[in-house]
MMTF fields as JSON, N, C-alpha, C and O atoms, coordinates in Angstrom:
{
  "mmtfVersion": "1.0.0",
  "mmtfProducer": "UNKNOWN",
  "numBonds": 503,
  "numAtoms": 504,
  "numGroups": 126,
  "numChains": 1,
  "numModels": 1,
  "chainsPerModel": [1],
  "groupsPerChain": [126],
  "chainIdList": ["A"],
  "bondAtomList": [4, 2, 8, 6, 12, 10, 16, 14, 20, 18, 24, 22, 28, 26, 32, 30, 36, 34, 40, 38, 44, 42, 48, 46, 52, 50, 56, 54, 60, 58, 64, 62, 68, 66, 72, 70, 76, 74, 80, 78, 84, 82, 88, 86, 92, 90, 96, 94, 100, 98, 104, 102, 108, 106, 112, 110, 116, 114, 120, 118, 124, 122, 128, 126, 132, 130, 136, 134, 140, 138, 144, 142, 148, 146, 152, 150, 156, 154, 160, 158, 164, 162, 168, 166, 172, 170, 176, 174, 180, 178, 184, 182, 188, 186, 192, 190, 196, 194, 200, 198, 204, 202, 208, 206, 212, 210, 216, 214, 220, 218, 224, 222, 228, 226, 232, 230, 236, 234, 240, 238, 244, 242, 248, 246, 252, 250, 256, 254, 260, 258, 264, 262, 268, 266, 272, 270, 276, 274, 280, 278, 284, 282, 288, 286, 292, 290, 296, 294, 300, 298, 304, 302, 308, 306, 312, 310, 316, 314, 320, 318, 324, 322, 328, 326, 332, 330, 336, 334, 340, 338, 344, 342, 348, 346, 352, 350, 356, 354, 360, 358, 364, 362, 368, 366, 372, 370, 376, 374, 380, 378, 384, 382, 388, 386, 392, 390, 396, 394, 400, 398, 404, 402, 408, 406, 412, 410, 416, 414, 420, 418, 424, 422, 428, 426, 432, 430, 436, 434, 440, 438, 444, 442, 448, 446, 452, 450, 456, 454, 460, 458, 464, 462, 468, 466, 472, 470, 476, 474, 480, 478, 484, 482, 488, 486, 492, 490, 496, 494, 500, 498],
  "bondOrderList": [1, 1, 1, 1, 1, 1, 1, 1, 1, 1, 1, 1, 1, 1, 1, 1, 1, 1, 1, 1, 1, 1, 1, 1, 1, 1, 1, 1, 1, 1, 1, 1, 1, 1, 1, 1, 1, 1, 1, 1, 1, 1, 1, 1, 1, 1, 1, 1, 1, 1, 1, 1, 1, 1, 1, 1, 1, 1, 1, 1, 1, 1, 1, 1, 1, 1, 1, 1, 1, 1, 1, 1, 1, 1, 1, 1, 1, 1, 1, 1, 1, 1, 1, 1, 1, 1, 1, 1, 1, 1, 1, 1, 1, 1, 1, 1, 1, 1, 1, 1, 1, 1, 1, 1, 1, 1, 1, 1, 1, 1, 1, 1, 1, 1, 1, 1, 1, 1, 1, 1, 1, 1, 1, 1, 1],
  "groupList": [{"groupName": "UNK", "atomNameList": ["N", "CA", "C", "O"], "elementList": ["N", "C", "C", "O"], "formalChargeList": [0, 0, 0, 0], "bondAtomList": [1, 0, 2, 1, 3, 2], "bondOrderList": [1, 1, 2], "singleLetterCode": "X", "chemCompType": "L-PEPTIDE LINKING"}],
  "groupTypeList": [0, 0, 0, 0, 0, 0, 0, 0, 0, 0, 0, 0, 0, 0, 0, 0, 0, 0, 0, 0, 0, 0, 0, 0, 0, 0, 0, 0, 0, 0, 0, 0, 0, 0, 0, 0, 0, 0, 0, 0, 0, 0, 0, 0, 0, 0, 0, 0, 0, 0, 0, 0, 0, 0, 0, 0, 0, 0, 0, 0, 0, 0, 0, 0, 0, 0, 0, 0, 0, 0, 0, 0, 0, 0, 0, 0, 0, 0, 0, 0, 0, 0, 0, 0, 0, 0, 0, 0, 0, 0, 0, 0, 0, 0, 0, 0, 0, 0, 0, 0, 0, 0, 0, 0, 0, 0, 0, 0, 0, 0, 0, 0, 0, 0, 0, 0, 0, 0, 0, 0, 0, 0, 0, 0, 0, 0],
  "groupIdList": [1, 2, 3, 4, 5, 6, 7, 8, 9, 10, 11, 12, 13, 14, 15, 16, 17, 18, 19, 20, 21, 22, 23, 24, 25, 26, 27, 28, 29, 30, 31, 32, 33, 34, 35, 36, 37, 38, 39, 40, 41, 42, 43, 44, 45, 46, 47, 48, 49, 50, 51, 52, 53, 54, 55, 56, 57, 58, 59, 60, 61, 62, 63, 64, 65, 66, 67, 68, 69, 70, 71, 72, 73, 74, 75, 76, 77, 78, 79, 80, 81, 82, 83, 84, 85, 86, 87, 88, 89, 90, 91, 92, 93, 94, 95, 96, 97, 98, 99, 100, 101, 102, 103, 104, 105, 106, 107, 108, 109, 110, 111, 112, 113, 114, 115, 116, 117, 118, 119, 120, 121, 122, 123, 124, 125, 126],
  "secStructList": [7, 3, 3, 3, 3, 3, 7, 7, 7, 7, 7, 6, 6, 1, 7, 6, 6, 1, 4, 4, 4, 6, 3, 3, 3, 3, 3, 3, 3, 3, 3, 7, 1, 1, 3, 3, 3, 3, 3, 3, 6, 6, 6, 7, 7, 3, 3, 3, 3, 3, 7, 6, 6, 6, 6, 7, 7, 2, 2, 2, 2, 2, 2, 2, 2, 2, 2, 2, 7, 3, 3, 3, 7, 4, 4, 4, 7, 7, 2, 2, 2, 2, 2, 7, 7, 1, 1, 7, 6, 6, 1, 7, 7, 6, 2, 2, 2, 2, 2, 2, 3, 3, 3, 7, 7, 6, 6, 7, 7, 7, 1, 7, 7, 7, 7, 7, 7, 6, 6, 1, 7, 2, 2, 2, 2, 7],
  "xCoordList": [113.513, 113.294, 112.475, 112.972, 111.132, 110.267, 110.691, 111.393, 110.387, 110.869, 109.876, 109.515, 109.203, 108.289, 108.753, 109.109, 108.8, 109.279, 108.083, 107.086, 108.311, 107.151, 107.234, 108.279, 105.978, 105.725, 104.864, 104.946, 104.005, 103.245, 102.166, 101.603, 101.934, 100.956, 99.468, 98.588, 99.276, 97.794, 97.008, 96.038, 97.465, 97.0, 95.674, 95.254, 94.756, 93.352, 92.826, 91.666, 93.526, 93.269, 93.086, 92.399, 93.748, 93.789, 93.123, 93.132, 92.365, 91.72, 92.845, 93.936, 92.557, 93.474, 94.256, 95.419, 93.621, 94.239, 94.988, 95.5, 95.13, 95.645, 97.199, 97.399, 98.178, 99.864, 100.141, 101.03, 99.555, 99.885, 99.234, 99.314, 98.531, 97.818, 98.986, 98.902, 100.015, 101.175, 102.596, 103.642, 102.631, 103.638, 103.678, 102.675, 104.944, 105.009, 105.996, 107.039, 105.445, 106.14, 107.43, 107.501, 108.485, 109.803, 110.373, 109.897, 111.692, 112.263, 113.743, 114.387, 114.227, 115.775, 116.53, 116.27, 117.454, 118.065, 119.541, 120.253, 120.023, 121.744, 121.842, 121.197, 122.731, 123.059, 124.6, 125.245, 125.185, 126.54, 126.698, 125.724, 128.148, 128.321, 127.744, 127.561, 127.344, 126.841, 125.806, 125.358, 125.185, 124.097, 123.311, 123.897, 122.005, 121.374, 120.716, 120.636, 120.164, 119.618, 118.225, 118.061, 117.358, 115.803, 115.398, 115.894, 114.597, 113.785, 112.262, 111.694, 111.726, 110.452, 109.617, 109.853, 108.571, 107.602, 107.043, 107.073, 106.545, 105.557, 106.299, 105.672, 107.683, 108.282, 109.709, 110.384, 110.154, 111.504, 112.716, 113.886, 112.276, 113.475, 114.131, 113.504, 115.538, 116.238, 117.028, 117.434, 117.251, 117.792, 118.647, 118.337, 119.802, 120.511, 120.059, 119.641, 120.178, 119.754, 120.85, 121.489, 121.059, 122.233, 121.563, 120.367, 122.541, 122.116, 122.142, 123.101, 121.128, 120.981, 122.032, 122.214, 122.645, 123.579, 125.071, 126.056, 125.189, 126.476, 127.596, 128.781, 127.211, 128.284, 128.711, 129.648, 127.86, 128.03, 127.831, 126.917, 128.521, 128.295, 126.917, 126.236, 126.36, 125.124, 125.109, 124.061, 126.355, 126.639, 126.446, 125.826, 127.054, 127.047, 125.676, 125.186, 124.995, 123.319, 122.604, 121.95, 122.812, 122.151, 122.534, 121.67, 123.825, 124.26, 123.548, 123.072, 123.468, 122.954, 121.495, 121.043, 120.584, 119.492, 119.166, 118.229, 119.815, 119.635, 119.841, 119.124, 120.867, 121.343, 119.966, 119.575, 119.45, 118.543, 117.028, 116.215, 116.621, 115.424, 114.821, 115.4, 113.3, 112.619, 111.377, 111.133, 110.62, 109.147, 108.442, 108.882, 107.176, 106.174, 105.564, 105.237, 105.482, 105.034, 103.344, 102.756, 102.799, 101.465, 100.534, 99.496, 101.196, 100.374, 100.39, 99.735, 101.117, 101.124, 100.357, 100.285, 99.816, 98.974, 97.431, 96.899, 96.918, 95.651, 94.743, 95.115, 93.409, 92.403, 92.751, 92.869, 92.941, 93.136, 94.502, 94.631, 95.507, 96.665, 96.093, 96.288, 95.547, 95.056, 94.163, 93.934, 93.685, 92.712, 93.461, 92.964, 94.912, 95.889, 96.284, 96.256, 96.715, 97.296, 98.264, 97.832, 99.585, 100.438, 100.473, 101.274, 99.738, 99.741, 99.179, 98.593, 99.381, 99.156, 97.723, 97.262, 96.993, 95.566, 95.258, 94.234, 96.18, 95.967, 96.347, 96.131, 96.825, 97.172, 98.573, 98.933, 99.448, 100.881, 101.628, 101.073, 102.96, 103.814, 103.911, 103.436, 104.33, 104.47, 105.58, 105.533, 106.55, 107.655, 107.188, 107.903, 106.061, 105.599, 105.342, 105.379, 105.078, 104.799, 105.994, 105.89, 107.143, 108.446, 108.703, 109.255, 108.303, 108.278, 107.616, 107.912, 106.631, 105.866, 106.958, 106.917, 107.618, 108.471, 109.848, 110.252, 110.426, 111.739, 112.73, 112.353, 113.992, 114.961, 114.678, 114.396, 114.849, 114.782, 115.927, 117.029, 115.828, 116.873, 117.646, 117.06, 118.929, 119.907, 119.134, 118.73, 119.102, 118.624, 116.904, 116.362, 116.287, 114.746, 114.503, 115.359, 113.348, 112.525, 111.419, 110.72, 111.131, 109.535, 108.635, 108.872, 107.377, 106.59, 105.675, 105.309, 105.384, 104.696, 104.898, 104.912, 105.058, 105.325, 103.83, 103.066, 103.611, 102.138, 102.382, 103.109, 101.845, 101.752, 100.216, 99.506, 99.791, 98.421, 98.161, 98.64, 97.377, 96.939, 95.992, 95.062, 96.345, 95.404, 94.08, 93.201, 93.807, 92.612, 91.564, 90.376, 92.207, 91.291, 90.651, 91.066, 89.544, 88.624, 89.333, 89.882, 89.505, 90.128, 89.812, 90.592, 88.488, 87.804, 88.572, 89.142, 88.441, 88.974, 90.418, 90.844, 91.158, 92.633, 92.955, 93.879, 92.091, 92.244, 91.715, 91.833],
  "yCoordList": [108.287, 107.124, 107.183, 107.632, 106.695, 106.598, 105.734, 104.754, 105.949, 105.257, 105.533, 106.679, 104.007, 104.231, 103.959, 102.812, 104.937, 104.594, 104.315, 105.027, 103.318, 102.877, 103.581, 103.574, 104.332, 104.999, 104.378, 104.693, 103.45, 102.636, 103.39, 102.822, 104.757, 105.39, 105.216, 105.827, 104.32, 104.159, 105.391, 105.542, 106.47, 107.7, 107.692, 107.13, 108.176, 108.093, 108.803, 108.569, 109.624, 110.374, 109.416, 109.698, 108.281, 107.198, 106.103, 105.888, 105.19, 103.906, 102.992, 103.154, 101.924, 100.826, 100.212, 99.906, 99.924, 99.612, 100.375, 99.864, 101.652, 102.61, 102.713, 102.873, 102.617, 102.436, 103.612, 103.479, 104.665, 105.912, 105.799, 106.752, 104.697, 104.55, 104.266, 104.676, 103.596, 103.163, 103.462, 102.977, 104.042, 104.476, 105.731, 106.309, 106.265, 107.814, 107.644, 106.99, 108.375, 108.512, 109.373, 110.38, 108.882, 109.768, 109.466, 108.642, 110.296, 110.318, 109.94, 110.37, 109.055, 108.723, 109.98, 110.227, 110.701, 111.959, 111.644, 112.393, 110.678, 110.36, 108.819, 108.213, 108.372, 106.978, 106.842, 107.212, 106.198, 105.808, 104.409, 103.657, 103.915, 102.597, 101.731, 100.547, 102.375, 101.548, 102.094, 101.553, 103.32, 103.902, 104.664, 104.863, 105.134, 106.114, 106.973, 106.787, 108.087, 109.344, 109.231, 109.05, 109.352, 109.747, 111.022, 111.321, 111.768, 112.882, 112.605, 112.269, 112.81, 112.625, 113.754, 114.96, 113.129, 114.233, 115.23, 116.419, 114.821, 115.606, 116.783, 117.831, 116.707, 117.862, 118.1, 118.876, 117.183, 117.474, 117.109, 117.396, 116.446, 115.653, 114.805, 113.97, 114.87, 113.834, 112.864, 113.309, 111.686, 110.581, 109.714, 109.53, 109.163, 108.272, 106.857, 106.673, 105.871, 104.499, 103.425, 103.6, 102.575, 101.594, 100.689, 100.425, 100.317, 99.443, 98.271, 97.967, 97.324, 96.237, 95.162, 95.092, 94.414, 93.448, 94.123, 93.432, 95.377, 95.802, 95.6, 95.499, 95.549, 95.42, 93.867, 93.539, 93.012, 91.621, 91.008, 91.486, 90.089, 89.683, 89.057, 89.016, 88.492, 88.083, 86.585, 86.144, 85.795, 84.564, 84.543, 83.664, 85.683, 85.907, 86.058, 85.378, 87.095, 87.257, 85.796, 85.352, 85.149, 83.841, 82.961, 82.396, 82.883, 81.985, 82.541, 81.767, 83.897, 84.305, 84.062, 83.643, 84.249, 83.974, 82.413, 82.167, 81.529, 79.994, 79.729, 78.965, 80.415, 80.134, 80.654, 80.059, 81.678, 82.209, 81.898, 82.373, 81.164, 80.644, 79.785, 78.961, 80.253, 79.604, 79.068, 79.343, 78.218, 77.694, 77.489, 77.349, 77.5, 77.054, 75.65, 75.478, 74.707, 73.438, 73.356, 73.898, 72.819, 72.698, 72.661, 73.306, 71.669, 71.424, 72.586, 72.56, 73.539, 74.883, 75.94, 77.043, 75.826, 76.901, 76.48, 75.373, 77.644, 77.454, 78.569, 79.637, 78.135, 79.485, 80.723, 81.816, 80.578, 81.826, 82.504, 83.72, 81.754, 82.492, 83.261, 84.475, 82.861, 83.472, 84.594, 85.508, 84.628, 85.951, 86.935, 88.056, 86.659, 87.52, 88.596, 88.516, 89.776, 90.74, 91.34, 91.851, 91.297, 91.997, 91.617, 92.139, 90.834, 90.286, 88.695, 88.387, 87.87, 86.537, 86.464, 87.306, 85.323, 85.142, 85.298, 85.857, 84.783, 84.923, 86.165, 86.327, 86.9, 88.448, 88.654, 89.713, 87.542, 87.454, 88.172, 88.686, 88.286, 89.219, 88.866, 87.755, 89.435, 89.091, 88.077, 87.202, 88.229, 87.179, 85.77, 84.882, 85.495, 84.277, 83.66, 82.446, 84.557, 84.112, 83.595, 82.552, 84.012, 83.513, 82.086, 81.194, 81.924, 80.617, 79.52, 78.335, 80.015, 78.983, 78.322, 77.175, 79.086, 78.888, 78.048, 78.017, 77.465, 76.595, 76.752, 77.083, 76.494, 76.788, 75.499, 74.366, 76.035, 74.99, 74.094, 74.614, 72.942, 71.889, 71.906, 72.26, 71.521, 71.588, 70.257, 69.223, 70.755, 69.898, 69.645, 68.965, 70.278, 70.176, 71.209, 72.022, 71.145, 72.027, 72.434, 71.629, 73.722, 74.228, 73.945, 74.312, 73.155, 72.726, 73.998, 74.017, 74.838, 76.038, 77.374, 77.42, 78.482, 79.807, 80.296, 80.287, 80.729, 81.347, 82.617, 82.68, 83.602, 84.92, 85.292, 84.904, 85.952, 86.279, 87.869, 88.389, 88.309, 89.806, 89.663, 88.864, 90.432, 90.403, 90.848, 90.615, 91.43, 92.025, 91.12, 91.421, 89.864, 88.925, 88.099, 87.951, 87.441, 86.504, 85.531, 84.887, 85.182, 84.053, 82.598, 81.648, 82.643, 81.477, 80.965, 79.889, 81.88, 81.714, 81.283, 80.383, 81.933, 81.651, 80.241, 79.519, 79.981, 78.764, 77.413, 76.369],
  "zCoordList": [98.7, 99.1, 100.4, 101.433, 100.335, 101.401, 102.656, 102.405, 103.845, 104.89, 105.869, 106.133, 106.683, 107.515, 108.853, 109.121, 109.794, 111.303, 112.242, 112.357, 112.806, 113.801, 115.028, 115.678, 115.488, 116.651, 117.708, 118.896, 117.213, 118.085, 119.011, 119.947, 118.642, 119.255, 118.996, 119.603, 118.033, 117.656, 117.611, 118.354, 116.588, 116.041, 115.971, 114.959, 116.787, 116.448, 115.271, 114.932, 114.622, 113.484, 112.284, 111.302, 112.448, 111.335, 111.92, 113.132, 110.826, 111.17, 111.407, 110.861, 112.309, 112.607, 111.602, 111.863, 110.146, 109.148, 108.296, 107.3, 108.585, 107.933, 108.52, 109.724, 107.645, 108.152, 109.014, 109.856, 108.935, 109.831, 111.055, 111.831, 111.404, 112.609, 113.629, 114.786, 113.202, 114.175, 113.219, 113.65, 112.276, 111.524, 111.017, 110.6, 111.022, 110.541, 109.266, 109.264, 108.177, 107.121, 107.209, 107.914, 106.408, 106.597, 105.395, 104.614, 105.147, 103.891, 104.169, 105.126, 103.188, 103.536, 102.717, 101.539, 103.473, 102.997, 102.912, 102.243, 103.487, 103.346, 103.704, 104.56, 102.906, 103.163, 103.054, 102.073, 104.309, 104.376, 104.457, 104.451, 104.55, 104.565, 105.451, 105.169, 106.832, 107.891, 108.469, 109.48, 107.938, 108.562, 107.488, 106.425, 107.637, 107.034, 107.938, 109.152, 107.191, 107.954, 107.25, 106.044, 108.094, 107.663, 108.274, 109.36, 107.732, 108.231, 108.056, 107.017, 109.265, 109.614, 108.849, 108.915, 108.092, 107.444, 108.272, 107.954, 109.294, 110.24, 110.83, 110.985, 111.205, 111.782, 111.674, 112.352, 110.55, 109.998, 110.911, 110.658, 111.99, 112.906, 112.154, 111.502, 112.111, 111.32, 112.252, 113.326, 111.941, 112.937, 111.996, 110.819, 112.612, 111.925, 112.431, 113.575, 111.48, 111.711, 111.364, 110.326, 111.972, 111.414, 110.224, 110.107, 109.447, 108.298, 108.767, 109.478, 108.506, 108.799, 108.225, 107.01, 109.028, 108.609, 108.694, 108.433, 109.037, 109.678, 108.518, 108.834, 107.277, 106.41, 106.099, 105.372, 106.775, 106.41, 104.984, 104.312, 104.496, 103.34, 103.227, 104.251, 101.928, 101.879, 102.524, 102.995, 102.526, 103.138, 104.375, 104.974, 104.941, 106.587, 107.055, 107.957, 106.323, 106.761, 106.723, 107.667, 105.562, 105.449, 106.697, 107.366, 106.959, 108.184, 109.425, 110.256, 109.564, 110.847, 110.833, 111.898, 109.774, 109.7, 110.036, 110.796, 109.56, 109.744, 111.256, 111.902, 111.754, 113.249, 114.186, 115.19, 113.716, 114.371, 114.132, 114.925, 113.132, 112.643, 113.81, 114.517, 113.837, 114.95, 114.112, 112.937, 114.988, 114.396, 115.643, 116.784, 115.165, 116.226, 115.629, 114.455, 116.66, 116.043, 116.114, 117.05, 115.325, 114.896, 116.236, 116.39, 117.269, 118.409, 119.4, 120.442, 119.054, 119.826, 118.992, 119.534, 117.875, 117.405, 117.899, 117.813, 118.409, 118.879, 118.394, 117.907, 118.613, 118.033, 118.9, 118.346, 120.392, 121.063, 120.571, 120.716, 120.001, 119.738, 118.392, 118.426, 117.433, 116.304, 116.791, 115.998, 117.884, 118.252, 118.792, 118.897, 119.269, 119.899, 119.073, 117.845, 119.801, 119.094, 120.09, 121.123, 119.812, 120.763, 122.155, 122.931, 122.467, 123.9, 123.69, 122.652, 124.612, 124.554, 125.084, 125.855, 124.587, 125.189, 126.583, 126.975, 127.37, 128.822, 129.527, 130.728, 128.887, 129.372, 129.81, 130.324, 129.59, 130.113, 129.201, 128.23, 129.41, 128.839, 127.243, 127.006, 126.293, 125.044, 124.861, 123.997, 125.689, 125.605, 125.697, 125.234, 126.248, 126.199, 124.891, 124.693, 124.001, 122.447, 122.059, 121.413, 122.258, 121.842, 122.497, 121.852, 123.726, 124.253, 123.618, 123.773, 122.838, 122.001, 120.731, 120.288, 120.451, 119.42, 119.83, 120.992, 118.884, 119.312, 118.11, 116.985, 118.435, 117.106, 116.22, 116.609, 114.762, 113.864, 114.047, 114.226, 114.028, 114.067, 112.65, 111.627, 112.652, 111.539, 110.894, 111.427, 109.446, 108.626, 108.529, 107.658, 109.508, 109.588, 108.551, 108.201, 108.093, 107.046, 107.677, 108.292, 107.601, 108.079, 106.992, 105.841, 107.404, 106.324, 105.824, 104.649, 106.531, 106.122, 106.919, 108.149, 106.071, 106.731, 106.675, 105.709, 107.976, 108.197, 108.835, 109.826, 108.353, 109.039, 109.006, 108.078, 109.905, 110.023, 110.658, 111.666, 109.827, 110.416, 111.772, 111.879, 112.595, 113.916, 113.613, 114.443, 112.594, 112.248, 111.436, 111.326, 110.828, 110.299, 111.129, 112.278, 110.666, 111.616, 111.955, 111.061, 113.239, 113.98, 113.512, 113.455, 113.192, 112.717, 111.417, 111.235, 110.705, 109.121, 109.175, 108.452, 110.036, 110.169, 110.737, 110.361, 111.652, 112.432, 111.838, 112.479]
}
């Protein structure tokens, strides 16, 4: 099984849209109840990673997801936000992006799920 590990080094050997620019291919070599082991293809280093969910049931995972679900209101989506990548338009800390979001209220429904590529044309997205 192939696994991709994020390194974030922006490896200049690969163009920005190539996954290897920020990710390194590895292989899953062992799986246990609460963790799994991967071996990095480039130098063979092996590391253990926790299983997401920590053995929680599907219902527990769903409940946790609903409790942490956040949204950004339309009025807070701007062209500068669509131009940004890994930092906010005014140069402040990325945690400011989290500040644009708010918890989804109980019973509230999200109108649209929007994900955007940092590399796409901001005008086309906005």
